[in-house]
């Protein structure tokens, strides 16, 4: 197992609680794990890699307080879609599945909803403040029906927001890019309402998860202006994503956050991201490590 420690992101530790008192020290509260792009379709190699990641989380959670796993898209499609859920159901901690562009491109958008709706029900019953966006949405701009997956919940004074920015374009090129889905019932209205309605009392207390990284390149300039117009008004910590099959950190200063991209489990190194959440009653910080699973 190879462990790489990354930079910490979060509220500055020199922020004072009053004009004369320093803030309390940060303490490790718990951890969560990000798994990206398992690509469970045909064959067993990718299944074995995901199973190894699941086993590692289960073993590590005995000594490390891992309390949640996010699986950020391209989880499975075709005959691999139900298998992907069977593998993830072996986790002994709750997991939150995000839909990816491959599920959509290969025609499994509605089937993803069918397969993973029971897991969304688990999240609803496990965490407070559960909301789920409208699933069946008509895109009157492009004259098409969509099945979207947007949801959020509260846990340990944090707001966790899962977002479906996956394009519903039929072309192999444009399907790789993100879309706002800024239509009635779409992702952007849900995102805006969710973030702006959350009463954040602590710094860095809103966490965003998506398949596509929320930075320029996934989105165009106009779309990014819409996103950062929302995030700049909230105590946003970061965006955790996958999609590009490599590890990256992309700062979005105008939005007040960084997008942390985790490498895919299915190719080259089998990598997962461990995020240690630290808090002091004023705000949160996030220490991150990349783990390569043998």
mmCIF file of C-alpha atoms in Angstrom:
data_model
loop_
_atom_site.group_PDB
_atom_site.id
_atom_site.type_symbol
_atom_site.label_atom_id
_atom_site.label_comp_id
_atom_site.label_asym_id
_atom_site.label_seq_id
_atom_site.Cartn_x
_atom_site.Cartn_y
_atom_site.Cartn_z
ATOM 1 C CA UNK A 1 0.000 0.000 0.000
ATOM 2 C CA UNK A 2 1.361 3.408 -1.020
ATOM 3 C CA UNK A 3 0.210 6.420 0.967
ATOM 4 C CA UNK A 4 0.626 9.949 -0.376
ATOM 5 C CA UNK A 5 -0.271 12.864 1.869
ATOM 6 C CA UNK A 6 -1.717 15.956 0.213
ATOM 7 C CA UNK A 7 -2.183 19.522 1.348
ATOM 8 C CA UNK A 8 -4.799 20.483 3.890
ATOM 9 C CA UNK A 9 -7.738 22.605 2.829
ATOM 10 C CA UNK A 10 -9.964 24.520 5.188
ATOM 11 C CA UNK A 11 -10.519 27.484 7.407
ATOM 12 C CA UNK A 12 -7.393 29.429 8.375
ATOM 13 C CA UNK A 13 -6.214 28.412 11.824
ATOM 14 C CA UNK A 14 -5.419 32.010 12.767
ATOM 15 C CA UNK A 15 -9.069 33.082 12.603
ATOM 16 C CA UNK A 16 -9.920 34.395 16.062
ATOM 17 C CA UNK A 17 -13.119 33.574 17.872
ATOM 18 C CA UNK A 18 -12.973 37.061 19.407
ATOM 19 C CA UNK A 19 -10.654 40.020 18.977
ATOM 20 C CA UNK A 20 -8.400 38.709 21.754
ATOM 21 C CA UNK A 21 -8.793 34.935 21.867
ATOM 22 C CA UNK A 22 -7.189 32.476 19.437
ATOM 23 C CA UNK A 23 -9.417 29.751 18.030
ATOM 24 C CA UNK A 24 -9.430 26.326 19.666
ATOM 25 C CA UNK A 25 -7.036 23.806 18.112
ATOM 26 C CA UNK A 26 -8.282 21.608 15.303
ATOM 27 C CA UNK A 27 -9.090 18.020 16.261
ATOM 28 C CA UNK A 28 -9.605 15.001 14.012
ATOM 29 C CA UNK A 29 -13.332 14.255 14.088
ATOM 30 C CA UNK A 30 -13.738 11.497 11.502
ATOM 31 C CA UNK A 31 -12.765 10.549 7.947
ATOM 32 C CA UNK A 32 -14.442 9.846 4.642
ATOM 33 C CA UNK A 33 -13.220 8.102 1.495
ATOM 34 C CA UNK A 34 -13.611 8.978 -2.190
ATOM 35 C CA UNK A 35 -13.653 6.214 -4.814
ATOM 36 C CA UNK A 36 -13.732 7.250 -8.483
ATOM 37 C CA UNK A 37 -14.561 5.536 -11.765
ATOM 38 C CA UNK A 38 -14.719 1.806 -10.990
ATOM 39 C CA UNK A 39 -15.988 1.136 -14.563
ATOM 40 C CA UNK A 40 -17.833 -2.092 -13.808
ATOM 41 C CA UNK A 41 -19.155 -3.310 -17.177
ATOM 42 C CA UNK A 42 -17.757 -6.593 -18.491
ATOM 43 C CA UNK A 43 -14.889 -8.726 -17.252
ATOM 44 C CA UNK A 44 -13.732 -9.351 -13.711
ATOM 45 C CA UNK A 45 -10.545 -7.274 -13.377
ATOM 46 C CA UNK A 46 -12.365 -4.028 -12.631
ATOM 47 C CA UNK A 47 -14.659 -5.902 -10.265
ATOM 48 C CA UNK A 48 -11.644 -7.254 -8.384
ATOM 49 C CA UNK A 49 -10.156 -3.764 -8.116
ATOM 50 C CA UNK A 50 -13.376 -2.336 -6.680
ATOM 51 C CA UNK A 51 -13.710 -5.303 -4.343
ATOM 52 C CA UNK A 52 -10.151 -4.659 -3.129
ATOM 53 C CA UNK A 53 -10.986 -1.003 -2.494
ATOM 54 C CA UNK A 54 -14.094 -2.008 -0.546
ATOM 55 C CA UNK A 55 -12.114 -4.532 1.484
ATOM 56 C CA UNK A 56 -9.456 -1.917 2.253
ATOM 57 C CA UNK A 57 -12.088 0.541 3.517
ATOM 58 C CA UNK A 58 -13.666 -2.116 5.698
ATOM 59 C CA UNK A 59 -10.336 -3.132 7.202
ATOM 60 C CA UNK A 60 -9.153 0.442 7.675
ATOM 61 C CA UNK A 61 -12.398 1.500 9.335
ATOM 62 C CA UNK A 62 -11.606 -0.809 12.244
ATOM 63 C CA UNK A 63 -8.867 1.588 13.388
ATOM 64 C CA UNK A 64 -9.586 4.777 11.379
ATOM 65 C CA UNK A 65 -12.956 6.479 12.015
ATOM 66 C CA UNK A 66 -14.148 6.233 8.389
ATOM 67 C CA UNK A 67 -17.838 7.086 8.488
ATOM 68 C CA UNK A 68 -18.798 7.628 4.852
ATOM 69 C CA UNK A 69 -17.712 6.681 1.323
ATOM 70 C CA UNK A 70 -18.456 8.700 -1.825
ATOM 71 C CA UNK A 71 -18.331 6.892 -5.177
ATOM 72 C CA UNK A 72 -18.081 9.697 -7.714
ATOM 73 C CA UNK A 73 -19.421 8.287 -10.950
ATOM 74 C CA UNK A 74 -18.799 5.880 -13.808
ATOM 75 C CA UNK A 75 -19.604 3.152 -11.317
ATOM 76 C CA UNK A 76 -21.124 0.589 -13.656
ATOM 77 C CA UNK A 77 -23.280 0.070 -16.735
ATOM 78 C CA UNK A 78 -24.694 -2.767 -18.775
ATOM 79 C CA UNK A 79 -24.386 -6.106 -17.041
ATOM 80 C CA UNK A 80 -21.948 -4.494 -14.611
ATOM 81 C CA UNK A 81 -24.452 -2.037 -13.130
ATOM 82 C CA UNK A 82 -26.138 -4.416 -10.653
ATOM 83 C CA UNK A 83 -22.770 -6.053 -9.942
ATOM 84 C CA UNK A 84 -21.341 -2.668 -8.959
ATOM 85 C CA UNK A 85 -24.052 -2.258 -6.337
ATOM 86 C CA UNK A 86 -23.493 -5.775 -5.013
ATOM 87 C CA UNK A 87 -19.802 -4.956 -4.556
ATOM 88 C CA UNK A 88 -20.450 -1.598 -2.891
ATOM 89 C CA UNK A 89 -23.087 -3.109 -0.630
ATOM 90 C CA UNK A 90 -20.219 -4.996 1.039
ATOM 91 C CA UNK A 91 -19.070 -1.719 2.608
ATOM 92 C CA UNK A 92 -19.652 -1.634 6.352
ATOM 93 C CA UNK A 93 -20.048 2.154 6.315
ATOM 94 C CA UNK A 94 -22.682 4.137 4.358
ATOM 95 C CA UNK A 95 -21.832 5.022 0.778
ATOM 96 C CA UNK A 96 -23.202 7.700 -1.558
ATOM 97 C CA UNK A 97 -23.275 6.849 -5.295
ATOM 98 C CA UNK A 98 -22.940 9.554 -7.960
ATOM 99 C CA UNK A 99 -24.009 8.893 -11.543
ATOM 100 C CA UNK A 100 -21.348 9.285 -14.248
ATOM 101 C CA UNK A 101 -21.350 10.107 -17.941
ATOM 102 C CA UNK A 102 -20.763 6.473 -18.930
ATOM 103 C CA UNK A 103 -23.968 5.303 -17.280
ATOM 104 C CA UNK A 104 -25.799 7.959 -19.263
ATOM 105 C CA UNK A 105 -23.981 7.440 -22.576
ATOM 106 C CA UNK A 106 -24.565 3.684 -22.537
ATOM 107 C CA UNK A 107 -28.285 4.197 -21.942
ATOM 108 C CA UNK A 108 -28.444 3.306 -18.251
ATOM 109 C CA UNK A 109 -29.507 6.648 -16.766
ATOM 110 C CA UNK A 110 -32.974 5.431 -15.791
ATOM 111 C CA UNK A 111 -31.645 2.001 -14.833
ATOM 112 C CA UNK A 112 -29.070 3.616 -12.522
ATOM 113 C CA UNK A 113 -31.987 5.243 -10.730
ATOM 114 C CA UNK A 114 -33.706 1.868 -10.412
ATOM 115 C CA UNK A 115 -30.609 0.052 -9.152
ATOM 116 C CA UNK A 116 -29.354 2.673 -6.703
ATOM 117 C CA UNK A 117 -32.639 4.094 -5.381
ATOM 118 C CA UNK A 118 -32.527 1.599 -2.468
ATOM 119 C CA UNK A 119 -29.150 3.039 -1.473
ATOM 120 C CA UNK A 120 -30.531 6.575 -1.606
ATOM 121 C CA UNK A 121 -33.257 5.326 0.733
ATOM 122 C CA UNK A 122 -30.544 4.075 3.095
ATOM 123 C CA UNK A 123 -28.944 7.512 3.080
ATOM 124 C CA UNK A 124 -32.317 9.148 3.728
ATOM 125 C CA UNK A 125 -32.885 6.901 6.735
ATOM 126 C CA UNK A 126 -29.323 7.298 8.032
ATOM 127 C CA UNK A 127 -28.712 11.043 7.834
ATOM 128 C CA UNK A 128 -30.653 14.170 8.748
ATOM 129 C CA UNK A 129 -31.910 16.838 6.373
ATOM 130 C CA UNK A 130 -32.197 14.552 3.363
ATOM 131 C CA UNK A 131 -33.334 16.162 0.125
ATOM 132 C CA UNK A 132 -33.465 14.659 -3.327
ATOM 133 C CA UNK A 133 -33.928 16.611 -6.504
ATOM 134 C CA UNK A 134 -36.518 15.860 -9.119
ATOM 135 C CA UNK A 135 -35.488 12.718 -11.010
ATOM 136 C CA UNK A 136 -37.665 12.781 -14.135
ATOM 137 C CA UNK A 137 -37.036 16.140 -15.784
ATOM 138 C CA UNK A 138 -37.997 17.541 -19.171
ATOM 139 C CA UNK A 139 -35.301 19.657 -20.791
ATOM 140 C CA UNK A 140 -37.308 22.200 -22.786
ATOM 141 C CA UNK A 141 -34.118 23.768 -24.145
ATOM 142 C CA UNK A 142 -32.986 20.573 -25.901
ATOM 143 C CA UNK A 143 -36.398 18.873 -26.101
ATOM 144 C CA UNK A 144 -35.433 15.723 -24.220
ATOM 145 C CA UNK A 145 -36.389 13.795 -21.123
ATOM 146 C CA UNK A 146 -33.754 13.230 -18.441
ATOM 147 C CA UNK A 147 -33.397 11.201 -15.274
ATOM 148 C CA UNK A 148 -31.240 13.230 -12.874
ATOM 149 C CA UNK A 149 -29.597 12.257 -9.592
ATOM 150 C CA UNK A 150 -29.163 15.145 -7.155
ATOM 151 C CA UNK A 151 -29.284 14.784 -3.386
ATOM 152 C CA UNK A 152 -28.002 16.244 -0.136
ATOM 153 C CA UNK A 153 -27.955 15.535 3.579
ATOM 154 C CA UNK A 154 -26.501 16.830 6.842
ATOM 155 C CA UNK A 155 -23.979 15.011 9.001
ATOM 156 C CA UNK A 156 -21.741 16.298 11.811
ATOM 157 C CA UNK A 157 -22.678 19.940 11.138
ATOM 158 C CA UNK A 158 -21.659 19.587 7.485
ATOM 159 C CA UNK A 159 -23.860 19.756 4.396
ATOM 160 C CA UNK A 160 -23.012 17.067 1.843
ATOM 161 C CA UNK A 161 -24.271 17.727 -1.693
ATOM 162 C CA UNK A 162 -24.197 15.200 -4.555
ATOM 163 C CA UNK A 163 -24.620 16.693 -8.025
ATOM 164 C CA UNK A 164 -25.458 15.325 -11.474
ATOM 165 C CA UNK A 165 -23.779 17.533 -14.069
ATOM 166 C CA UNK A 166 -23.509 14.714 -16.663
ATOM 167 C CA UNK A 167 -24.353 15.729 -20.199
ATOM 168 C CA UNK A 168 -27.318 14.060 -21.864
ATOM 169 C CA UNK A 169 -25.889 14.773 -25.318
ATOM 170 C CA UNK A 170 -25.852 11.711 -27.589
ATOM 171 C CA UNK A 171 -22.494 12.435 -29.226
ATOM 172 C CA UNK A 172 -19.402 10.667 -27.894
ATOM 173 C CA UNK A 173 -17.502 13.983 -27.748
ATOM 174 C CA UNK A 174 -19.989 16.285 -26.056
ATOM 175 C CA UNK A 175 -21.150 13.595 -23.652
ATOM 176 C CA UNK A 176 -17.747 13.914 -21.947
ATOM 177 C CA UNK A 177 -18.465 17.482 -20.851
ATOM 178 C CA UNK A 178 -20.631 18.733 -18.013
ATOM 179 C CA UNK A 179 -23.934 20.592 -18.295
ATOM 180 C CA UNK A 180 -25.758 22.814 -15.809
ATOM 181 C CA UNK A 181 -29.187 21.376 -16.668
ATOM 182 C CA UNK A 182 -30.541 24.837 -15.907
ATOM 183 C CA UNK A 183 -34.180 23.947 -16.529
ATOM 184 C CA UNK A 184 -37.194 23.519 -14.301
ATOM 185 C CA UNK A 185 -36.376 20.652 -11.936
ATOM 186 C CA UNK A 186 -32.779 20.488 -13.204
ATOM 187 C CA UNK A 187 -29.449 20.280 -11.447
ATOM 188 C CA UNK A 188 -28.530 23.952 -11.353
ATOM 189 C CA UNK A 189 -31.800 25.109 -9.730
ATOM 190 C CA UNK A 190 -31.458 22.285 -7.188
ATOM 191 C CA UNK A 191 -27.810 23.198 -6.540
ATOM 192 C CA UNK A 192 -28.592 26.884 -6.113
ATOM 193 C CA UNK A 193 -31.563 26.297 -3.828
ATOM 194 C CA UNK A 194 -29.677 23.724 -1.766
ATOM 195 C CA UNK A 195 -26.602 25.845 -1.142
ATOM 196 C CA UNK A 196 -28.328 29.150 -0.591
ATOM 197 C CA UNK A 197 -30.931 27.701 1.773
ATOM 198 C CA UNK A 198 -28.360 26.010 4.036
ATOM 199 C CA UNK A 199 -27.713 28.072 7.159
ATOM 200 C CA UNK A 200 -23.979 27.555 7.540
ATOM 201 C CA UNK A 201 -22.726 28.528 10.977
ATOM 202 C CA UNK A 202 -19.208 27.087 10.648
ATOM 203 C CA UNK A 203 -16.487 27.834 8.096
ATOM 204 C CA UNK A 204 -15.875 25.346 5.269
ATOM 205 C CA UNK A 205 -19.041 23.408 6.074
ATOM 206 C CA UNK A 206 -20.483 22.698 2.596
ATOM 207 C CA UNK A 207 -18.985 19.787 0.649
ATOM 208 C CA UNK A 208 -19.795 19.183 -3.031
ATOM 209 C CA UNK A 209 -19.439 15.865 -4.860
ATOM 210 C CA UNK A 210 -19.841 15.235 -8.583
ATOM 211 C CA UNK A 211 -18.506 13.062 -11.382
ATOM 212 C CA UNK A 212 -17.284 16.004 -13.445
ATOM 213 C CA UNK A 213 -14.872 18.338 -11.644
ATOM 214 C CA UNK A 214 -16.467 21.729 -11.094
ATOM 215 C CA UNK A 215 -13.915 23.872 -12.911
ATOM 216 C CA UNK A 216 -13.351 25.508 -16.278
ATOM 217 C CA UNK A 217 -12.904 22.794 -18.884
ATOM 218 C CA UNK A 218 -15.696 20.616 -17.609
ATOM 219 C CA UNK A 219 -17.894 23.729 -17.864
ATOM 220 C CA UNK A 220 -17.570 26.758 -20.112
ATOM 221 C CA UNK A 221 -17.016 30.312 -18.893
ATOM 222 C CA UNK A 222 -20.698 31.230 -18.707
ATOM 223 C CA UNK A 223 -21.556 28.052 -16.814
ATOM 224 C CA UNK A 224 -18.698 28.608 -14.356
ATOM 225 C CA UNK A 225 -19.908 32.148 -13.682
ATOM 226 C CA UNK A 226 -23.271 30.675 -12.704
ATOM 227 C CA UNK A 227 -21.674 28.089 -10.399
ATOM 228 C CA UNK A 228 -19.245 30.459 -8.694
ATOM 229 C CA UNK A 229 -21.997 33.033 -8.279
ATOM 230 C CA UNK A 230 -23.637 30.513 -5.943
ATOM 231 C CA UNK A 231 -20.594 29.060 -4.177
ATOM 232 C CA UNK A 232 -19.097 32.477 -3.421
ATOM 233 C CA UNK A 233 -22.119 33.174 -1.211
ATOM 234 C CA UNK A 234 -21.691 30.078 0.943
ATOM 235 C CA UNK A 235 -19.174 28.420 3.281
ATOM 236 C CA UNK A 236 -18.026 25.974 0.612
ATOM 237 C CA UNK A 237 -15.101 23.712 1.468
ATOM 238 C CA UNK A 238 -14.314 21.906 -1.795
ATOM 239 C CA UNK A 239 -15.547 19.796 -4.680
ATOM 240 C CA UNK A 240 -14.529 16.135 -4.902
ATOM 241 C CA UNK A 241 -14.811 14.503 -8.324
ATOM 242 C CA UNK A 242 -13.420 11.950 -10.783
ATOM 243 C CA UNK A 243 -13.952 11.547 -14.552
ATOM 244 C CA UNK A 244 -10.475 12.417 -15.861
ATOM 245 C CA UNK A 245 -8.747 9.217 -14.612
ATOM 246 C CA UNK A 246 -5.936 11.019 -12.843
ATOM 247 C CA UNK A 247 -5.284 12.896 -9.641
ATOM 248 C CA UNK A 248 -5.519 16.684 -9.774
ATOM 249 C CA UNK A 249 -6.182 19.805 -7.719
ATOM 250 C CA UNK A 250 -7.748 22.753 -9.510
ATOM 251 C CA UNK A 251 -8.289 25.984 -7.614
ATOM 252 C CA UNK A 252 -11.452 27.954 -8.360
ATOM 253 C CA UNK A 253 -10.672 31.151 -6.423
ATOM 254 C CA UNK A 254 -13.669 33.088 -7.707
ATOM 255 C CA UNK A 255 -15.875 30.325 -6.315
ATOM 256 C CA UNK A 256 -14.018 29.993 -3.019
ATOM 257 C CA UNK A 257 -13.114 26.330 -3.425
ATOM 258 C CA UNK A 258 -10.730 23.778 -4.909
ATOM 259 C CA UNK A 259 -11.783 20.812 -7.033
ATOM 260 C CA UNK A 260 -10.018 17.622 -5.903
ATOM 261 C CA UNK A 261 -9.987 14.927 -8.562
ATOM 262 C CA UNK A 262 -9.337 11.306 -7.604
ATOM 263 C CA UNK A 263 -7.786 8.817 -10.023
ATOM 264 C CA UNK A 264 -9.868 5.918 -11.308
ATOM 265 C CA UNK A 265 -9.763 2.562 -9.568
ATOM 266 C CA UNK A 266 -10.028 0.658 -12.846
ATOM 267 C CA UNK A 267 -6.776 1.610 -14.600
ATOM 268 C CA UNK A 268 -3.092 1.847 -13.603
ATOM 269 C CA UNK A 269 -2.899 2.240 -9.800
ATOM 270 C CA UNK A 270 -5.971 1.309 -7.771
ATOM 271 C CA UNK A 271 -6.250 4.609 -5.902
ATOM 272 C CA UNK A 272 -8.661 5.906 -3.282
ATOM 273 C CA UNK A 273 -8.670 9.231 -1.455
ATOM 274 C CA UNK A 274 -8.923 9.487 2.324
ATOM 275 C CA UNK A 275 -10.124 12.802 3.729
ATOM 276 C CA UNK A 276 -9.632 13.434 7.452
ATOM 277 C CA UNK A 277 -12.111 16.019 8.745
ATOM 278 C CA UNK A 278 -10.788 18.306 11.468
ATOM 279 C CA UNK A 279 -12.899 20.771 13.437
ATOM 280 C CA UNK A 280 -12.672 23.215 16.312
ATOM 281 C CA UNK A 281 -16.206 24.589 16.713
ATOM 282 C CA UNK A 282 -15.353 27.540 14.464
ATOM 283 C CA UNK A 283 -14.763 25.762 11.186
ATOM 284 C CA UNK A 284 -13.351 22.705 9.487
ATOM 285 C CA UNK A 285 -10.147 21.651 7.766
ATOM 286 C CA UNK A 286 -9.553 18.646 5.533
ATOM 287 C CA UNK A 287 -6.342 16.638 5.455
ATOM 288 C CA UNK A 288 -6.129 14.418 2.380
ATOM 289 C CA UNK A 289 -4.145 11.333 1.469
ATOM 290 C CA UNK A 290 -4.070 9.134 -1.628
ATOM 291 C CA UNK A 291 -3.848 5.412 -0.989
ATOM 292 C CA UNK A 292 -2.748 2.948 -3.656
ATOM 293 C CA UNK A 293 -4.247 -0.439 -2.887
ATOM 294 C CA UNK A 294 -2.064 -3.473 -3.551
#
